[in-house]
Coordinates of C-alpha atoms and ligand atoms in Angstrom, one line a residue:
X335 CA 0.0 0.0 0.0
X336 CA 1.3 3.5 -1.0
X337 CA 0.6 6.8 0.8
X338 CA 1.0 10.5 -0.4
X339 CA 4.1 12.5 0.2
X340 CA 2.5 14.7 2.7
X341 CA 1.3 11.7 4.7
X342 CA 4.8 10.1 4.5
X343 CA 6.3 13.4 5.8
X344 CA 3.9 13.6 8.6
X345 CA 4.7 10.1 9.7
X346 CA 8.5 10.6 9.5
X347 CA 8.2 13.9 11.4
X348 CA 6.4 12.1 14.2
X349 CA 9.6 10.0 14.5
X350 CA 11.7 13.2 14.6
X351 CA 12.9 13.5 11.0
X352 CA 13.4 17.1 9.8
X353 CA 10.7 18.1 7.3
X354 CA 9.5 21.5 6.2
X355 CA 6.3 23.0 7.4
X356 CA 3.5 22.2 5.0
X357 CA -0.3 22.1 4.6
X358 CA -2.3 19.7 2.3
X359 CA -5.1 21.4 0.4
X360 CA -8.0 19.8 -1.4
X361 CA -9.7 23.0 -3.0
X362 CA -8.6 26.2 -4.6
X363 CA -10.3 28.2 -1.9
X364 CA -8.1 26.8 0.9
X365 CA -4.8 27.8 -0.8
X366 CA -4.5 31.4 0.3
X367 CA -5.2 30.8 4.0
X368 CA -2.9 27.9 4.1
X369 CA -0.1 29.9 2.3
X370 CA -0.5 32.8 4.7
X371 CA -0.3 30.4 7.6
X372 CA 3.0 29.1 6.3
X373 CA 4.2 32.6 5.9
X374 CA 6.6 32.4 2.9
X375 CA 8.6 34.0 1.5
X376 CA 9.0 31.0 -0.8
X377 CA 6.2 28.3 -1.3
X378 CA 6.3 25.1 -3.2
X379 CA 3.1 23.8 -4.6
X380 CA 3.3 19.9 -4.9
X381 CA 0.9 17.6 -6.7
X382 CA 0.0 14.7 -4.5
X383 CA -0.4 11.5 -6.6
X384 CA 1.0 8.1 -6.0
X385 CA 3.8 8.4 -8.5
X386 CA 7.2 10.1 -8.8
X387 CA 8.7 12.2 -11.4
X388 CA 6.1 15.0 -10.7
X389 CA 8.7 17.8 -11.0
X390 CA 9.4 16.8 -14.6
X391 CA 5.8 15.8 -15.3
X392 CA 3.4 17.4 -17.8
X393 CA -0.3 18.3 -17.3
X394 CA -2.5 16.9 -20.0
X395 CA -4.8 19.9 -20.1
X396 CA -2.0 22.5 -20.2
X397 CA 0.2 23.7 -23.0
X398 CA 3.4 21.8 -23.7
X399 CA 5.6 24.5 -22.1
X400 CA 3.6 24.8 -18.9
X401 CA 5.4 24.1 -15.7
X402 CA 5.3 20.6 -14.1
X403 CA 3.7 19.0 -11.1
X404 CA 6.0 20.7 -8.5
X405 CA 6.3 24.5 -8.6
X406 CA 7.9 27.3 -6.8
X407 CA 5.9 30.5 -6.0
X408 CA 7.5 33.7 -4.8
X409 CA 4.3 35.5 -3.8
X410 CA 0.7 34.6 -3.0
X411 CA -0.8 35.5 -6.4
X412 CA 1.8 33.2 -8.1
X413 CA 1.0 30.5 -5.7
X414 CA -2.7 30.8 -6.3
X415 CA -2.2 30.8 -10.0
X416 CA -0.3 27.5 -9.7
X417 CA -3.0 25.9 -7.5
X418 CA -5.7 27.0 -10.0
X419 CA -3.8 25.4 -12.9
X420 CA -2.8 22.2 -11.1
X421 CA -5.8 21.1 -9.1
X422 CA -8.2 18.8 -10.9
X423 CA -5.8 18.3 -14.0
X424 CA -4.1 15.2 -15.1
X425 CA -0.4 14.9 -14.4
X426 CA 1.6 12.6 -16.7
X427 CA 5.0 11.5 -15.4
X428 CA 7.5 8.8 -16.1
X429 CA 5.7 6.6 -13.5
X430 CA 2.1 7.2 -14.2
X431 CA 2.0 5.8 -17.8
X432 CA 0.5 7.8 -20.7
X433 CA -3.0 7.9 -18.9
X434 CA -1.6 10.1 -16.1
X435 CA -3.2 10.7 -12.7
X436 CA -5.7 13.3 -11.8
X437 CA -4.3 15.7 -9.1
X438 CA -7.1 15.9 -6.4
X439 CA -4.8 17.2 -3.6
X440 CA -1.9 19.6 -3.5
X441 CA 0.7 20.1 -0.8
X442 CA 1.8 23.6 0.1
X443 CA 5.2 23.6 1.5
X444 CA 7.8 26.0 2.8
X445 CA 10.5 26.5 0.1
X446 CA 14.0 25.3 1.1
X447 CA 17.3 26.9 0.2
X448 CA 19.0 23.9 -1.4
X449 CA 22.8 23.4 -1.3
X450 CA 23.0 19.8 -2.4
X451 CA 20.3 17.2 -3.4
X452 CA 21.0 13.6 -2.1
X453 CA 19.4 10.3 -2.7
X454 CA 18.5 8.0 0.2
X455 CA 16.3 5.0 0.3
X456 CA 15.6 2.0 2.6
X457 CA 14.5 -1.2 1.3
X458 CA 14.5 -4.9 1.9
X459 CA 17.6 -6.4 0.3
X460 CA 16.5 -9.9 -0.7
X461 CA 20.2 -11.1 -1.2
X462 CA 21.3 -10.3 2.3
X463 CA 17.9 -10.6 3.8
X464 CA 18.4 -7.4 5.6
X465 CA 17.1 -3.9 5.4
X466 CA 19.5 -1.8 3.5
X467 CA 20.2 2.0 3.0
X468 CA 20.8 2.9 -0.6
X469 CA 22.4 6.3 -0.9
X470 CA 24.0 8.6 -3.5
X471 CA 25.3 12.1 -3.6
X472 CA 23.6 12.3 -7.0
X473 CA 20.1 12.9 -5.7
X474 CA 17.2 14.8 -7.3
X475 CA 15.1 14.1 -10.3
X476 CA 17.6 11.9 -12.4
X477 CA 18.4 9.0 -10.0
X478 CA 17.3 6.4 -12.7
X479 CA 20.0 7.9 -15.0
X480 CA 22.6 7.7 -12.2
X481 CA 21.7 4.1 -11.6
X482 CA 22.2 3.3 -15.3
X483 CA 25.2 5.3 -16.3
X484 CA 27.2 5.6 -13.0
X485 CA 26.2 2.7 -10.8
X486 CA 29.4 3.2 -8.7
X487 CA 27.9 6.4 -7.3
X488 CA 25.2 4.4 -5.6
X489 CA 26.1 2.9 -2.2
X490 CA 24.5 0.1 -0.3
X491 CA 24.7 -0.3 3.4
X492 CA 23.0 -3.3 5.0
X493 CA 21.8 -3.2 8.6
X494 CA 22.1 -6.2 10.8
X495 CA 18.6 -6.6 12.4
X496 CA 20.1 -7.6 15.8
X497 CA 22.3 -4.5 16.1
X498 CA 20.0 -1.9 14.3
X499 CA 21.8 1.2 12.8
X500 CA 25.2 1.2 14.6
X501 CA 27.4 4.2 14.9
X502 CA 29.6 2.6 12.3
X503 CA 26.7 2.2 9.9
X504 CA 25.5 5.8 10.3
X505 CA 29.1 7.0 9.7
X506 CA 29.4 4.9 6.6
X507 CA 26.2 6.5 5.3
X508 CA 27.5 10.0 6.1
X509 CA 30.7 9.2 4.3
X510 CA 28.9 7.9 1.3
X511 CA 26.9 11.1 1.2
X512 CA 30.0 13.3 2.0
X513 CA 28.3 14.9 4.9
X514 CA 30.2 17.1 7.4
X515 CA 29.5 19.6 10.0
X516 CA 25.9 20.1 11.0
X517 CA 24.7 17.9 8.1
X518 CA 26.8 15.0 9.5
X519 CA 25.4 15.6 13.0
X520 CA 21.9 15.6 11.6
X521 CA 22.6 12.4 9.5
X522 CA 23.9 10.5 12.6
X523 CA 20.5 11.2 14.3
X524 CA 18.3 10.8 11.2
X525 CA 19.4 7.4 9.9
X526 CA 18.5 5.4 13.0
X527 CA 15.2 7.3 13.1
X528 CA 14.4 6.3 9.5
X529 CA 15.3 2.7 10.2
X530 CA 13.1 2.7 13.3
X531 CA 10.1 4.1 11.2
X532 CA 10.8 1.6 8.4
X533 CA 10.8 -1.5 10.7
X534 CA 8.1 -0.5 13.2
X535 CA 5.6 0.5 10.4
X536 CA 6.5 -2.6 8.2
X537 CA 7.5 -0.5 5.2
X538 CA 8.7 -2.2 2.1
X539 CA 10.2 1.0 0.7
X540 CA 11.1 4.4 2.1
X541 CA 12.6 6.7 -0.6
X542 CA 13.7 10.2 0.2
X543 CA 14.8 11.9 -3.2
X544 CA 16.0 14.4 -2.5
X545 CA 17.3 14.5 1.0
X546 CA 18.8 17.9 1.0
X547 CA 21.7 19.8 2.6
X548 CA 20.4 23.3 3.0
X549 CA 22.3 26.5 2.6
X550 CA 22.4 26.7 6.5
X551 CA 24.3 23.4 6.6
X552 CA 21.4 21.3 7.9
X553 CA 19.6 18.2 6.4
X554 CA 15.9 18.1 5.5
X555 CA 13.6 15.5 3.9
X556 CA 12.4 17.2 0.8
X557 CA 10.4 14.4 -0.9
X558 CA 9.2 11.1 0.6
X559 CA 7.8 8.0 -0.9
X560 CA 6.6 5.2 1.4
X561 CA 5.2 1.8 0.5
X562 CA 3.9 -0.6 3.2
X563 CA 4.0 -4.4 3.2
X564 CA 0.3 -5.3 2.5
X565 CA 0.7 -8.5 4.5
X566 CA 1.5 -6.6 7.7
X567 CA -1.3 -4.0 7.4
X568 CA -3.5 -5.9 9.9
X569 CA -1.3 -4.6 12.7
X570 CA -1.3 -1.0 11.5
X571 CA -4.8 0.4 11.6
X572 CA -3.4 4.0 11.7
X573 CA -1.7 3.3 8.4
X574 CA -4.7 1.7 6.7
X575 CA -6.6 5.0 7.5
X576 CA -4.2 6.7 5.1
X577 CA -5.2 4.6 2.2
X578 CA -6.5 6.6 -0.7
X579 CA -8.7 4.5 -2.9
X580 CA -8.9 7.1 -5.6
X581 CA -5.3 6.3 -6.3
X582 CA -5.9 2.6 -6.8
X583 CA -7.2 0.6 -9.7
X584 CA -11.0 0.0 -9.3
X585 CA -10.6 -3.5 -10.6
X586 CA -7.9 -4.2 -8.0
X587 CA -10.2 -2.8 -5.1
X588 CA -13.1 -5.0 -6.3
X589 CA -10.8 -8.1 -6.5
X590 CA -9.5 -7.5 -2.9
X591 CA -13.1 -7.7 -1.6
X592 CA -13.2 -11.2 -2.8
X593 CA -9.7 -12.1 -1.8
X594 CA -8.6 -12.5 -5.3
X595 CA -4.9 -11.9 -6.2
X596 CA -5.4 -9.6 -9.1
X597 CA -3.1 -7.1 -10.7
X598 CA -4.3 -5.0 -13.7
X599 CA -1.9 -4.9 -16.7
X600 CA -2.2 -3.2 -20.1
X601 CA -2.5 -6.2 -22.5
X602 CA -5.6 -7.6 -24.2
X603 CA -6.0 -11.2 -22.9
X604 CA -7.8 -11.5 -19.6
X605 CA -6.5 -14.5 -17.6
X606 CA -8.3 -16.5 -14.9
X607 CA -5.9 -19.0 -13.4
X608 CA -5.6 -20.9 -10.1
X609 CA -2.2 -20.8 -8.5
X610 CA 0.3 -18.0 -8.7
X611 CA 2.9 -20.1 -10.6
X612 CA 0.4 -21.3 -13.2
X613 CA -0.8 -17.6 -13.5
X614 CA 2.8 -16.6 -14.3
X615 CA 3.4 -19.3 -16.8
X616 CA 0.1 -18.5 -18.4
X617 CA 1.1 -14.9 -18.8
X618 CA 4.5 -16.0 -20.2
X619 CA 3.0 -18.3 -22.8
X620 CA 0.6 -15.6 -24.0
X621 CA 3.6 -13.3 -24.6
X622 CA 5.4 -16.2 -26.3
X623 CA 2.6 -16.4 -28.9
X624 CA 2.7 -12.7 -29.4
X625 CA 0.0 -11.2 -27.2
X626 CA 0.0 -9.4 -23.8
X627 CA -1.9 -10.4 -20.7
X628 CA -4.5 -7.9 -19.5
X629 CA -4.0 -9.0 -15.9
X630 CA -2.5 -11.4 -13.5
X631 CA -5.3 -13.3 -11.6
X632 CA -4.9 -16.1 -9.2
X633 CA -8.4 -17.2 -8.0
X634 CA -6.7 -19.3 -5.3
X635 CA -6.9 -23.0 -4.4
X636 CA -10.3 -22.9 -2.6
X637 CA -12.2 -20.7 -5.0
X638 CA -16.0 -21.3 -5.1
X639 CA -18.5 -20.4 -7.8
X640 CA -19.2 -17.1 -6.3
X641 CA -15.4 -16.1 -6.3
X642 CA -15.0 -17.3 -9.9
X643 CA -18.2 -15.3 -10.9
X644 CA -16.6 -12.1 -9.3
X645 CA -13.3 -12.7 -11.0
X646 CA -15.0 -13.2 -14.5
X647 CA -16.9 -9.9 -13.9
X648 CA -13.8 -8.0 -13.1
X649 CA -12.0 -9.3 -16.2
X650 CA -14.9 -8.6 -18.5
X651 CA -15.3 -5.1 -17.0
X652 CA -11.9 -4.2 -18.4
X653 CA -12.4 -2.5 -21.9
X654 CA -8.9 -3.5 -23.0
X655 CA -9.9 -7.2 -22.8
X656 CA -10.2 -8.7 -26.2
X657 CA -10.3 -12.3 -25.2
X658 CA -10.3 -14.4 -22.1
X659 CA -8.2 -17.4 -21.1
X660 CA -9.4 -19.6 -18.3
X661 CA -6.7 -21.9 -17.3
X662 CA -7.4 -24.2 -14.3
X663 CA -5.7 -27.2 -12.8
X664 CA -8.1 -28.9 -10.5
X665 CA -6.2 -30.1 -7.5
X666 CA -8.1 -28.9 -4.4
X667 CA -10.2 -26.9 -6.8
X668 CA -12.8 -28.9 -8.7
X669 CA -13.1 -28.3 -12.5
X670 CA -16.9 -28.6 -12.4
X671 CA -17.1 -25.8 -9.8
X672 CA -15.0 -23.6 -12.0
X673 CA -17.1 -24.5 -15.1
X674 CA -20.2 -23.6 -13.0
X675 CA -18.8 -20.2 -12.0
X676 CA -17.7 -19.4 -15.6
X677 CA -21.2 -20.2 -16.9
X678 CA -23.0 -18.2 -14.2
X679 CA -20.8 -15.3 -14.9
X680 CA -21.4 -15.5 -18.7
X681 CA -25.1 -15.7 -18.2
X682 CA -25.0 -12.7 -15.9
X683 CA -22.7 -10.3 -17.7
X684 CA -22.8 -11.7 -21.3
X685 CA -19.8 -12.6 -23.5
X686 CA -18.6 -10.2 -26.2
X687 CA -15.1 -11.5 -26.6
X688 CA -13.7 -15.1 -27.4
X689 CA -13.3 -17.3 -24.4
X690 CA -10.9 -20.3 -24.2
X691 CA -11.2 -22.7 -21.4
X692 CA -8.5 -25.2 -20.5
X693 CA -9.5 -27.5 -17.6
X694 CA -7.4 -30.3 -16.1
X695 CA -7.4 -32.4 -13.0
X696 CA -10.2 -33.2 -10.6
X697 CA -13.6 -33.6 -12.1
X698 CA -12.4 -32.5 -15.4
X699 CA -14.9 -34.6 -17.4
X700 CA -17.8 -33.2 -15.5
X701 CA -16.5 -29.6 -16.0
X702 CA -16.1 -30.1 -19.7
X703 CA -19.4 -31.6 -20.0
X704 CA -21.1 -28.6 -18.2
X705 CA -19.4 -26.3 -20.7
X706 CA -20.3 -28.4 -23.8
X707 CA -23.9 -28.7 -22.7
X708 CA -24.3 -25.0 -21.9
X709 CA -24.5 -24.1 -25.7
X710 CA -22.3 -21.1 -25.0
X711 CA -19.6 -20.1 -27.5
X712 CA -16.7 -21.4 -25.4
X713 CA -13.5 -22.6 -27.2
X714 CA -12.3 -25.7 -25.4
X715 CA -8.5 -26.4 -25.2
X716 CA -6.6 -29.5 -24.2
X717 CA -3.4 -28.1 -22.7
X718 CA -1.6 -24.8 -21.9
X719 CA 0.1 -24.5 -25.2
X720 CA -3.0 -25.3 -27.2
X721 CA -5.0 -22.8 -25.1
X722 CA -2.6 -20.1 -25.5
X723 CA -2.4 -20.4 -29.3
X724 CA -6.2 -20.6 -29.5
X725 CA -6.8 -17.4 -27.5
X726 CA -4.1 -15.5 -29.4
X727 CA -5.5 -16.6 -32.7
X728 CA -9.0 -15.6 -31.6
X729 CA -7.9 -12.2 -30.5
X730 CA -5.8 -11.6 -33.6
X731 CA -8.7 -12.8 -35.7
X732 CA -11.2 -10.5 -34.1
Ligands
ADP1194 P1 9.3 14.5 -7.7 O1 10.4 13.5 -7.2 O2 8.0 13.8 -7.8 O3 9.7 15.2 -9.1 P2 10.0 16.2 -5.5 O4 9.4 16.4 -4.3 O5 11.4 15.5 -5.5 O6 9.0 15.5 -6.6 O7 10.4 17.6 -6.2 C1 11.1 17.9 -7.3 C2 12.1 18.9 -7.2 O8 11.6 20.2 -6.7 C3 13.2 18.6 -6.0 O9 14.3 17.8 -6.5 C4 13.6 20.0 -5.6 O10 14.6 20.3 -6.4 C5 12.3 20.8 -5.8 N1 11.7 21.0 -4.5 C6 10.7 20.1 -4.1 N2 10.2 20.6 -2.8 C7 10.9 21.7 -2.6 C8 10.8 22.6 -1.5 N3 10.1 22.5 -0.4 N4 11.7 23.7 -1.6 C9 12.5 23.9 -2.7 N5 12.6 23.0 -3.7 C10 11.8 22.0 -3.7
MG1195 MG1 11.5 13.4 -5.7

């Protein structure tokens, strides 16, 4: 689960991290009062969407040369003009995809006097099995290019979970970031704080880009992106409160109600599969035969007809879906139950696209019989290869 920058900053500030004063706003009318409260003399107007690259982003509704999704304002009128232009419009960044994201909230923040922009993130390093700090002196808006062109400028410092962030660890991070004086003292305090927030709140990613050294020599968290481990959310009701459903895919929200493991993708073939491994190989083989999956969907081992019906509805509600491949191996799951679910769903929502069904395993004969006798236009397949070729051919033919 992701949260907005302003929420992440509030959370980090509660642990003692240095962040600027700021006020989130949801309407144009709130802007002036909030800006007066902050006091200036420099304000930054920041689009709140669950995607990075906002500074270099473009608003769909504005001319090509208009400013991006993070803007400086030197007086109240300029601030208000930015708010009026940004709020409600669609911001397209490297991370949003071409559709962009509607900006429904802005964050008004005190402007900082920046001396240097650094990169710092915490993540779970799966090689060492430890939380690691990933840092670079080359922070700011082009960290992806740094990672690609000069990877030696990115440093990785793993933290032993028994010891936590030791003096030696914090020093190593300071060295990697070339911090001295006040900035170094700030860093020695800040890094353990970030680690504490990360582990206590079960984060899966904490990215501060940039962490800045200000002209006065101190450190400040200027941007913050936080993702939480979904499997641990049950122990953080305070974090769940921060969820913003408008940022999430409607189909994924619907799927989560039925406990379906569903991820929307941008291809054309909707997949309904049981088991994550089988779902992955189904997606692979669709690609092998030249099409792209519209989703990942694992209906799970114990799916019943109701769950299958819900899954089918979610797939057919996606306008990008030009064909559906149902690929079920009946182990715990019975093929006749799947067949029933598919047939119920087709009767309820109709079927405008080709549907290939491949069933194998427990009660396969009963399942196939149900489908044959239904009189519906379902293309049966014998194995995974056959199924993938048939759905790709059907979609290409359509
Ligand atoms: P994004 O990473 O989505 O582009 P950031 O929050 O990192 O958004 O902002 C982009 C850039 O805007 C930063 O690298 C920094 O140069 C500038 N910026 C952001 N917030 C402030 C601020 N409060 N004061 C001054 N400059 C800022
Ligand atoms: Mg940033």
